[in-house]
Coordinates of C-alpha atoms in Angstrom, one line a residue:
X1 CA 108.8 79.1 176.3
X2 CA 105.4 78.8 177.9
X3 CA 102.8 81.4 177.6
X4 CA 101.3 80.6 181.3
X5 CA 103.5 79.8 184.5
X6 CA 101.4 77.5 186.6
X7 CA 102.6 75.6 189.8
X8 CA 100.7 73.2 192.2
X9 CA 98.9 73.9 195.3
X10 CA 99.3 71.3 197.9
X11 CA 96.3 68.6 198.2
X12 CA 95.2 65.8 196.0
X13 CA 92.8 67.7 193.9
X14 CA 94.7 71.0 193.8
X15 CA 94.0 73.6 190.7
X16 CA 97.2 74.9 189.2
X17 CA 97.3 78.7 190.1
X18 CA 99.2 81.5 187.4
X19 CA 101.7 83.6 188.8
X20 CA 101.3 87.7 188.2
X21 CA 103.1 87.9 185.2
X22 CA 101.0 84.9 183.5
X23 CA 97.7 86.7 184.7
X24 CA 99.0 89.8 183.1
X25 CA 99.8 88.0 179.5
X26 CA 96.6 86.2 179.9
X27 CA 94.8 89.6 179.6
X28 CA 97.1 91.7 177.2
X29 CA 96.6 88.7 175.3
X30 CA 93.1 88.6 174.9
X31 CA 91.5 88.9 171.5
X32 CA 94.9 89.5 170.4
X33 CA 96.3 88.3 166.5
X34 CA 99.4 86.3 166.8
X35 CA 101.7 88.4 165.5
X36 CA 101.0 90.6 168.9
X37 CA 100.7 88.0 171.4
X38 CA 103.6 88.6 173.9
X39 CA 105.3 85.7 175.6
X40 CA 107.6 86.1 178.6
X41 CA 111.0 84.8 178.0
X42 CA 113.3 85.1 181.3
X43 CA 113.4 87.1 184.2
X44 CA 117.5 88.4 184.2
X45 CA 118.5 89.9 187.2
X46 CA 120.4 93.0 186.4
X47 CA 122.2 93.9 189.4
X48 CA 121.9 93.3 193.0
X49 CA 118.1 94.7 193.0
X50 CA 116.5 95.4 189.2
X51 CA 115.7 92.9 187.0
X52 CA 115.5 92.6 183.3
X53 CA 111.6 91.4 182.2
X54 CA 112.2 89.9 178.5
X55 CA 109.3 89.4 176.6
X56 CA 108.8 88.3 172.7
X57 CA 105.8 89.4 170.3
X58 CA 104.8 86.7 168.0
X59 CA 106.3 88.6 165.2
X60 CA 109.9 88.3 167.1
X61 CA 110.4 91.2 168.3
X62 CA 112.1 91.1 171.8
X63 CA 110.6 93.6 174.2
X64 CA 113.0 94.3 177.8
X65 CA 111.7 96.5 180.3
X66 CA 113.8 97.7 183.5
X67 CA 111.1 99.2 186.0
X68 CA 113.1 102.0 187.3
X69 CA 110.7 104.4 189.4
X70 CA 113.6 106.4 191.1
X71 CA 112.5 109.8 188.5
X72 CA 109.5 110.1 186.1
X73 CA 111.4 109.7 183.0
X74 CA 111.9 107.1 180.8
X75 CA 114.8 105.9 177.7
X76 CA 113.3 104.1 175.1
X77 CA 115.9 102.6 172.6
X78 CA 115.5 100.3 169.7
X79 CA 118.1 98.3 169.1
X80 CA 119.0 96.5 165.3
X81 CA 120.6 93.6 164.7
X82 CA 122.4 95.1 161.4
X83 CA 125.7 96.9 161.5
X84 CA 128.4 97.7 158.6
X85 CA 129.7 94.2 159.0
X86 CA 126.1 93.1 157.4
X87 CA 127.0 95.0 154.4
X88 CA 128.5 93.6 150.9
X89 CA 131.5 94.6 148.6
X90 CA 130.3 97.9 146.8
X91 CA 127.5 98.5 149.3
X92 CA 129.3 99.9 152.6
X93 CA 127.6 102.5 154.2
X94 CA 124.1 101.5 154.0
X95 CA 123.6 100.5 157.4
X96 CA 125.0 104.5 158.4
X97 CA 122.9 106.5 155.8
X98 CA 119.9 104.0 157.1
X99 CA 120.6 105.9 160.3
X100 CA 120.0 109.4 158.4
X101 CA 116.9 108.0 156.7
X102 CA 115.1 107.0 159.8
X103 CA 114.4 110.6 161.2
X104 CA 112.6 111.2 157.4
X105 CA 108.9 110.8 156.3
X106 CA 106.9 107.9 157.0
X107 CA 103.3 107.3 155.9
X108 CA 101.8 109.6 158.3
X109 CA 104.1 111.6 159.3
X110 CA 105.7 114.5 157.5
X111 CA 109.6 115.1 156.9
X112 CA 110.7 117.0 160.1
X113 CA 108.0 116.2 162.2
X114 CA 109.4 113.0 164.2
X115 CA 112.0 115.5 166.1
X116 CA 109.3 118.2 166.3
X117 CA 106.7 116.5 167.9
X118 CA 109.2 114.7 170.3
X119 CA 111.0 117.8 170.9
X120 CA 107.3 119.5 172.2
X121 CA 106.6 116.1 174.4
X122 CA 110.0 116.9 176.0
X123 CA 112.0 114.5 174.6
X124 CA 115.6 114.5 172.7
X125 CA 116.0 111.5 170.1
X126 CA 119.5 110.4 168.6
X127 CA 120.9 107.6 166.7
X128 CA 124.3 105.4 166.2
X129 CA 125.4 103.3 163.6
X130 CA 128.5 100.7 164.2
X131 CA 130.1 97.7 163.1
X132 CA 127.7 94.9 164.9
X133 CA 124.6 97.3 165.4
X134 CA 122.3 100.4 165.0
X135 CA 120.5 101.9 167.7
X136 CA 118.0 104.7 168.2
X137 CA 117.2 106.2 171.5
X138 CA 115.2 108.6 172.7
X139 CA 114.8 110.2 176.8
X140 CA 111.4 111.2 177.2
X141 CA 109.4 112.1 180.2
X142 CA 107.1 109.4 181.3
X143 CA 103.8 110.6 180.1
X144 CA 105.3 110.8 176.5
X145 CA 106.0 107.0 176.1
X146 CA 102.6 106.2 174.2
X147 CA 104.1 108.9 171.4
X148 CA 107.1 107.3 170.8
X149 CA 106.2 103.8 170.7
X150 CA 103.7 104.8 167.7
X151 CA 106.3 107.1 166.0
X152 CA 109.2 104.3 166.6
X153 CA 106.8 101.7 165.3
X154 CA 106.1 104.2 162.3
X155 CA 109.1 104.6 161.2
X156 CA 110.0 100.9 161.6
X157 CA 107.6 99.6 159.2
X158 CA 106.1 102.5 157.3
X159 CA 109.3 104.8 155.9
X160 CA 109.1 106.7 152.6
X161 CA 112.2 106.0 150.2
X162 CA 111.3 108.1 147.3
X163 CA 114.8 109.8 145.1
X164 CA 114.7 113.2 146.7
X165 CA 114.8 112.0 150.3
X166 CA 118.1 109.3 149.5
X167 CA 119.4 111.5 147.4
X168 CA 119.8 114.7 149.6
X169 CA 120.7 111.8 152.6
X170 CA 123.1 110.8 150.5
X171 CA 124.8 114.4 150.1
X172 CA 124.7 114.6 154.0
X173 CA 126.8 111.1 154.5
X174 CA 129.3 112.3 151.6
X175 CA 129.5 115.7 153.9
X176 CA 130.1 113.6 157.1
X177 CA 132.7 111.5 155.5
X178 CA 134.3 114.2 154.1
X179 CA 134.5 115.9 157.2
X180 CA 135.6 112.8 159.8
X181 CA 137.6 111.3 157.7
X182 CA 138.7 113.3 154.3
X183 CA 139.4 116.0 156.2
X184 CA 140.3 114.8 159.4
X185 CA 144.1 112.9 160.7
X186 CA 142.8 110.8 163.2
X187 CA 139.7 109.7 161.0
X188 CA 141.5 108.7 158.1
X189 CA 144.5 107.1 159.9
X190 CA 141.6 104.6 162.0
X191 CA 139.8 103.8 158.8
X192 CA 143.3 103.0 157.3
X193 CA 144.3 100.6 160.4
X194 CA 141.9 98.4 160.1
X195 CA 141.6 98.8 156.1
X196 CA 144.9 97.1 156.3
X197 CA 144.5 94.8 159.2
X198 CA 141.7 93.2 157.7
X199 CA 142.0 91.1 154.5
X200 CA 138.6 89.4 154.5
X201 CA 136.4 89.9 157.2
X202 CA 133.7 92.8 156.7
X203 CA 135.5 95.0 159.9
X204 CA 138.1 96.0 157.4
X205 CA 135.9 98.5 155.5
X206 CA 134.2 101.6 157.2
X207 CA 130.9 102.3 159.2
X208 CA 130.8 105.4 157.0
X209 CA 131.3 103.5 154.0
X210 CA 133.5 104.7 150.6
X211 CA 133.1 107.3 149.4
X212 CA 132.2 105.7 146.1
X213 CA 129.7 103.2 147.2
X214 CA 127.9 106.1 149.3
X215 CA 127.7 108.2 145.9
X216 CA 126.0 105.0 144.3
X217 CA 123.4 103.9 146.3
X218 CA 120.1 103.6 144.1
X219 CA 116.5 104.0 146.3
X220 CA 116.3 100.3 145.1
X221 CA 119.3 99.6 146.9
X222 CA 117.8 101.5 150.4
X223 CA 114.5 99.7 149.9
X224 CA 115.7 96.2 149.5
X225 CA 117.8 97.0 152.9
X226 CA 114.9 98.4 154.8
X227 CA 112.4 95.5 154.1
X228 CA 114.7 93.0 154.6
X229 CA 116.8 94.4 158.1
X230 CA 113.9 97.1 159.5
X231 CA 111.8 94.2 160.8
X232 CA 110.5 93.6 163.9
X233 CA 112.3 90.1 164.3
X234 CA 115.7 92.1 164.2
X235 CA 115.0 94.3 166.4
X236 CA 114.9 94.4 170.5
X237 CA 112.7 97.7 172.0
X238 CA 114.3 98.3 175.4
X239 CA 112.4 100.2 178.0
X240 CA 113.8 101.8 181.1
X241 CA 112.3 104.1 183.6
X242 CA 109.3 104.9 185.2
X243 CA 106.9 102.7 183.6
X244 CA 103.7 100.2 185.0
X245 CA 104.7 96.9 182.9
X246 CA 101.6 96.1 181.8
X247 CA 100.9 99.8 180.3
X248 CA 104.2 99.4 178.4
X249 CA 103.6 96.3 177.0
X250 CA 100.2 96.7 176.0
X251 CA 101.8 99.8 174.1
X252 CA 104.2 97.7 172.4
X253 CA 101.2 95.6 171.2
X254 CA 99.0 98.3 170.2
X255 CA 101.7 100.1 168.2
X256 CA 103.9 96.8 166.7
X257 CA 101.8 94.0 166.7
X258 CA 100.9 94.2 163.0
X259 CA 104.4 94.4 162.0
X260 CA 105.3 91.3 159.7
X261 CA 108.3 89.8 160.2
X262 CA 111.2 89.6 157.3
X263 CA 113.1 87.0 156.4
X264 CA 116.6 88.0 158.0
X265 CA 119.5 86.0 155.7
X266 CA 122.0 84.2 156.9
X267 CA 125.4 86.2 157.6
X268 CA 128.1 84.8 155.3
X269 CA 131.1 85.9 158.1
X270 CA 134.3 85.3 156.4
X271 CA 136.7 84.9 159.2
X272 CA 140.0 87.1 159.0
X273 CA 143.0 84.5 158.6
X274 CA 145.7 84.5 160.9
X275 CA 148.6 87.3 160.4
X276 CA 151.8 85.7 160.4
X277 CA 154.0 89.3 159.6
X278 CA 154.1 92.7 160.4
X279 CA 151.7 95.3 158.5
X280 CA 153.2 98.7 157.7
X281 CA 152.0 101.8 155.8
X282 CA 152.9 105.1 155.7
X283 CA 150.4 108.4 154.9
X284 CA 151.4 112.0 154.7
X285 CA 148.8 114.1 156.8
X286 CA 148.4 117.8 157.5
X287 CA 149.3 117.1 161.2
X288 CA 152.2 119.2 163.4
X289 CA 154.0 116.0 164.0
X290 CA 154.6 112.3 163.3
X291 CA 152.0 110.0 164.9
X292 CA 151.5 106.2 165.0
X293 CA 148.4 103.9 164.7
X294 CA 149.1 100.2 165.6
X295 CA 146.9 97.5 165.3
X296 CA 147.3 94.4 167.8
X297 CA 144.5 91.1 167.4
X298 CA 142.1 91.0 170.0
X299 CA 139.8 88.6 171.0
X300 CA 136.1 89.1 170.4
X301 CA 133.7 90.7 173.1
X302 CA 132.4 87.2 174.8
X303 CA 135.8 85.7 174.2
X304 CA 137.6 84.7 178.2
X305 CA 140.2 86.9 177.5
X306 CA 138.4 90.1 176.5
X307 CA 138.6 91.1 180.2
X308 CA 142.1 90.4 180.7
X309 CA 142.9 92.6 178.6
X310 CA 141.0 95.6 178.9
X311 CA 142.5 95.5 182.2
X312 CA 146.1 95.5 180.8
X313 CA 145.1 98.1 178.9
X314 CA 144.1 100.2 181.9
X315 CA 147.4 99.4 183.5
X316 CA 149.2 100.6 180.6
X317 CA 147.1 103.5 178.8
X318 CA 144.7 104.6 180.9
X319 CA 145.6 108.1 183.0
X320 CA 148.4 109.9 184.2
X321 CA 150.2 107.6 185.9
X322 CA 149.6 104.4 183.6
X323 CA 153.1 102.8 182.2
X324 CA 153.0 104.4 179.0
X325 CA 151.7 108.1 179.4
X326 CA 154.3 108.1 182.7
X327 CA 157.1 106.5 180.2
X328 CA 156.3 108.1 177.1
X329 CA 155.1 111.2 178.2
X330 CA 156.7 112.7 181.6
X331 CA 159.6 111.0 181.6
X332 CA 161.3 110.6 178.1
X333 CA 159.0 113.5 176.9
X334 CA 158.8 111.9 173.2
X335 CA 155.1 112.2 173.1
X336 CA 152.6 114.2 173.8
X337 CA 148.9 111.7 173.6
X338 CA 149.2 107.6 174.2
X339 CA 146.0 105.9 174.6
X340 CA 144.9 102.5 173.8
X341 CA 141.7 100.8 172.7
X342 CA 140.7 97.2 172.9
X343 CA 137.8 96.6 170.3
X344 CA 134.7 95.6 172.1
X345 CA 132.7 93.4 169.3
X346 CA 131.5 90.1 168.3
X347 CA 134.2 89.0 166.4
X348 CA 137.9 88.8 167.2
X349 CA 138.9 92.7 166.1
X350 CA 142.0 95.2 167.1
X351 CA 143.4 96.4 170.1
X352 CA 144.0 99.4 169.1
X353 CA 147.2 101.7 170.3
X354 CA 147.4 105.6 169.1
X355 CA 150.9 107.6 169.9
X356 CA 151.3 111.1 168.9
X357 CA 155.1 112.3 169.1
X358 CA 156.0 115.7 170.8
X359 CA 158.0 118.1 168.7
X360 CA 160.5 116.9 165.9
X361 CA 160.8 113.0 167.4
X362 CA 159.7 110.5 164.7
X363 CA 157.3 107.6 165.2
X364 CA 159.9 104.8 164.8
X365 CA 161.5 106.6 167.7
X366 CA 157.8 106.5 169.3
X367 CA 157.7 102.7 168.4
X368 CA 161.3 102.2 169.8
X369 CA 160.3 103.6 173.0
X370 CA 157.2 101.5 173.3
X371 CA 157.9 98.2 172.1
X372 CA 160.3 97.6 175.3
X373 CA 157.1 98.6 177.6
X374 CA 154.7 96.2 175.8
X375 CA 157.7 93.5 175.7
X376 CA 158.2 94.1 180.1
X377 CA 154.2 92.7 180.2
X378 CA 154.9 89.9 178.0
X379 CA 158.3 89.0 180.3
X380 CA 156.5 89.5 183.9
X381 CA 153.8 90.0 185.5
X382 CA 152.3 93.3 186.3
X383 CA 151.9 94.0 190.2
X384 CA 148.9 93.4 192.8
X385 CA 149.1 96.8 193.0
X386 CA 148.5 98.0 189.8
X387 CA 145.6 95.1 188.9
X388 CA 143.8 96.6 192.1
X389 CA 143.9 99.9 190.4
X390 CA 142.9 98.9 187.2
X391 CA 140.2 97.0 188.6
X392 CA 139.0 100.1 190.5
X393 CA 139.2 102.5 187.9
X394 CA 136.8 99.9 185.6
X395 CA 134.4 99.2 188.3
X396 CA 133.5 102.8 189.2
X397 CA 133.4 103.7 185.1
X398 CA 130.9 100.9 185.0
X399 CA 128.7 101.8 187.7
X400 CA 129.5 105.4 186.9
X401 CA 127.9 104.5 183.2
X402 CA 124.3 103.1 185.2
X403 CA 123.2 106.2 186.9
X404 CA 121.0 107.3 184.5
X405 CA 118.0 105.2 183.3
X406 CA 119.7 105.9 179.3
X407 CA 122.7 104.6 180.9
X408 CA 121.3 101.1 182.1
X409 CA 119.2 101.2 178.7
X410 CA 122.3 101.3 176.7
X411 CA 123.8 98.6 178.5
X412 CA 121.1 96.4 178.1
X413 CA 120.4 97.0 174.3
X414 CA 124.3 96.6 173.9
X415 CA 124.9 93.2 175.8
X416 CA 121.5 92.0 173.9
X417 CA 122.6 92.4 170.8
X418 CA 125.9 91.8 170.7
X419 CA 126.0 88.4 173.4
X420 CA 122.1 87.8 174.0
X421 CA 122.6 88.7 177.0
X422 CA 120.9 92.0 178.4
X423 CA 122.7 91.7 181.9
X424 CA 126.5 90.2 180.5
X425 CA 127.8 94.0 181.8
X426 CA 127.8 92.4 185.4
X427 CA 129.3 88.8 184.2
X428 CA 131.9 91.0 182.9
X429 CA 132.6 92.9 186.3
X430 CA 132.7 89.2 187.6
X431 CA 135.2 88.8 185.3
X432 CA 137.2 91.8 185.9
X433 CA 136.8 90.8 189.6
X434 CA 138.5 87.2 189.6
X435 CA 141.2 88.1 187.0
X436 CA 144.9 87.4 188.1
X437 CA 148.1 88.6 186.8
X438 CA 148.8 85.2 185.8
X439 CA 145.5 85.8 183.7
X440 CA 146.9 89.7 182.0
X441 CA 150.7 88.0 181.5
X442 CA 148.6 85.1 179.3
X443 CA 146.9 87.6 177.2
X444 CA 150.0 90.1 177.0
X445 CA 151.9 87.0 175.2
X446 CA 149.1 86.2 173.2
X447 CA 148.0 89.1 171.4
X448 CA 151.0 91.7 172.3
X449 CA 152.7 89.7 169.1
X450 CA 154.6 91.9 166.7
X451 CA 154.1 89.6 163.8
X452 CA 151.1 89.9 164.1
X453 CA 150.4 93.6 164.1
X454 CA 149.3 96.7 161.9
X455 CA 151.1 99.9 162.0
X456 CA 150.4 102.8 160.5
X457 CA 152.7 106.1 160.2
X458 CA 151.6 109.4 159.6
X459 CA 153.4 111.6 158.1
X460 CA 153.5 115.4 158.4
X461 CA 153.5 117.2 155.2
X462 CA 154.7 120.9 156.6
X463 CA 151.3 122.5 155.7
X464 CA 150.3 122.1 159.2
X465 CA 150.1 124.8 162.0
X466 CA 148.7 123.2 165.0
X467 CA 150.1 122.4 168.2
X468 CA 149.9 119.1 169.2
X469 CA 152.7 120.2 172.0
X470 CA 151.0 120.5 175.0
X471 CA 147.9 117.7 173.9
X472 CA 146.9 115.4 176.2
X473 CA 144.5 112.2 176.0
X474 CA 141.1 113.5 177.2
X475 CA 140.0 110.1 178.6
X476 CA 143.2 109.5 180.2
X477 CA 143.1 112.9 181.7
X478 CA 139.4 112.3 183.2
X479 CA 139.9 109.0 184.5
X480 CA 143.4 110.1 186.2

């Protein structure tokens, strides 16, 4: 990675010239400490017409800035490279109550103040914590960036952990968890899919965390994970909008070029092992009827055969006239919400499949009825027809998802995190385009295995009065 990008005029004793992002460097560079000297790393076209500037400060953190002057607005999102999965045994959680702690007191500014004072710029701030990553983002008008870079790089280096501030965090997590999953069917059934599913790799406990390990975090404990995760060389600040490059950057300088960097440790992954039989358990739930959670492996976000398969997953999950909602739902009239999930992450995780049955059917009768629709995709391929559709249906909720500048922020935060790539969404719509039955009939008989799958039943236990009835799947019903 060169600082400078010179080329050669023509003649014998030619001077080399800079191009305009070199000139630019050379003067946000001037008089500058190392840690805040920026260096341009690639150019990545995003698109047919934006592109992707990628820049590094000499404290590692990555810096990518979409010019987007189409409104006067701008996303700024900082993205972490620390998830649950970066957690231990008797630690989960941290990562998620980390999320809590960031909108607290720093050194200079008060508790409540970081939403107040963004709130009065015009801005709206919000966070998300999840297995591979932890993200903060905030849509601001333009004239409000040079705010939040200095409160995102306060809070980034300069957070107070004292007792009172974990401690009444900690209440708020407990709270959560006892409200999304404790209290909740569909939380507590997906935390106990892939609790079962996974024997050794760190996907197998909760985002959330136990309830247990959230109860006994020490401030030593939140400390030792700030200093060591919060650093500016596991981070990448994404920018979006209606920004002059230079201004931005010069920001990011100002604001983070003091930051030190941390000494990130090495992730000790312990690969899940292959499953070689069936996983069942059964859970009694206050729920109006039976339901069923099923687990299938799936291959990990970069894999080749991540694509294929979220496309037979739109052919047989996604809307009103998929295979399994038309089966399942209008025809047999056994269930009343089908939808289908495959896990989009680093690591090989679950497809996961959710089936709720409609008055007094049971979920083996559920599993009866779909096993021989999931077997049909592993016998033969699915039609032209239907892989135009499904291809359709993905493309438009792509571009759909890039409309807004938060949009195309997410995107590139996401694919830089998780693939170190910022513009791998359009690889992927590559790869949606040139997939071929051939391709979704390969994936169907390797991962539609039934050896090799969780299932979960739930139970009602009569307490319930709902009405699951008439429910329908609320993404399959908007992309229909």
């Amino acid at each position: 990675m060169q600082e400078t990008l010179a080329y050669s005029v023509p003649g014998a004793n030619a001077l080399p010239r800079m191009g305009p992002l070199a000139e630019m460097l050379v003067e946000l560079n001037r008089e500058r400490p190392p840690l805040a000297r920026l260096h341009h790393d690639a150019t990545v076209a995003f698109g047919p017409t934006m592109r992707v500037e990628r820049f590094a400060l000499g404290n590692g953190l990555k810096v990518l800035v979409l010019v987007d002057p189409s409104a006067p607005v701008v996303c700024l999102q900082t993205w972490f490279g620390v998830g649950s999965r970066h957690e231990r045994v008797g630690k989960t959680g941290i990562a998620h109550l980390f999320e809590h702690l960031m909108f607290g007191e720093t050194e200079s500014v008060a508790h409540g103040a970081f939403d107040r004072m963004l709130e009065e710029a015009g801005a709206e701030t919000n966070a998300a914590t999840f297995l591979d990553w932890t993200y903060y983002h905030t849509n601001l008008p333009k004239d409000a960036l040079a705010l939040t870079l200095r409160l995102e790089a306060e809070r980034m280096a300069r957070l107070v952990l004292r007792d009172p501030q974990v401690s009444s965090e900690k209440e708020v997590v407990a709270n959560e968890r006892r409200q999304r999953v404790d209290d909740d069917v569909d939380g507590a059934v997906s935390e106990l899919l892939y609790k079962e599913a996974f024997t050794a790799h760190a996907y197998g406990w909760p985002t959330i965390g136990w309830m247990e390990d959230i109860k006994g975090f020490t401030t030593e404990d939140c400390v030792e994970f700030y200093r060591t995760y919060y650093a500016p060389n596991n981070a990448a600040l994404v920018i979006v909008g209606d920004v002059a490059l230079d201004e931005a950057l010069r920001g990011v300088q100002d604001h983070y070029g003091a930051q030190e960097p941390s000494k990130i440790p090495v992730e000790e992954v312990c690969p899940e092992p292959p499953q070689v039989a069936e996983r069942r358990a059964e859970v009694v739930k206050p729920t109006a009827t039976h339901k069923v959670a099923i687990g299938y492996r799936s291959p990990a976000l970069g894999d080749f055969d991540h694509a294929p398969l979220a496309l037979l997953n739109e052919i047989l999950f996604s809307g009103r006239s998929s295979r399994v909602h038309r089966a399942l739902v209008q025809e047999q009239e056994i269930a009343s919400e089908v939808r289908g999930w495959v896990g989009s992450f680093r690591d090989p995780a679950l497809y996961d499949i959710y089936l709720s049955a409609r008055g007094e059917h049971t979920g083996e009768a559920l599993l009866a009825a779909l096993d021989p629709l999931l077997e049909a995709v592993r016998r033969a391929p699915v039609t032209e027809a239907e892989l135009d559709r499904a291809k359709a249906r993905i493309e438009l909720s792509v571009l759909q998802g890039l409309e807004t500048v938060a949009g195309k922020a997410e995107q590139i935060g996401f694919y830089e995190t998780v693939l170190g790539d910022p513009a791998a969404l359009f690889e992927r719509l590559a790869a949606y385009r040139r997939a071929t039955v051939g391709d979704l009939l390969r994936v169907a008989r390797r991962y539609l295995v039934s050896s090799a799958r969780t299932v979960i039943h739930v139970i009602p236990d009569g307490t319930s009065d709902e009405d699951d009835e008439d429910g329908t799947d609320a993404e399959s019903e908007e992309a229909s």
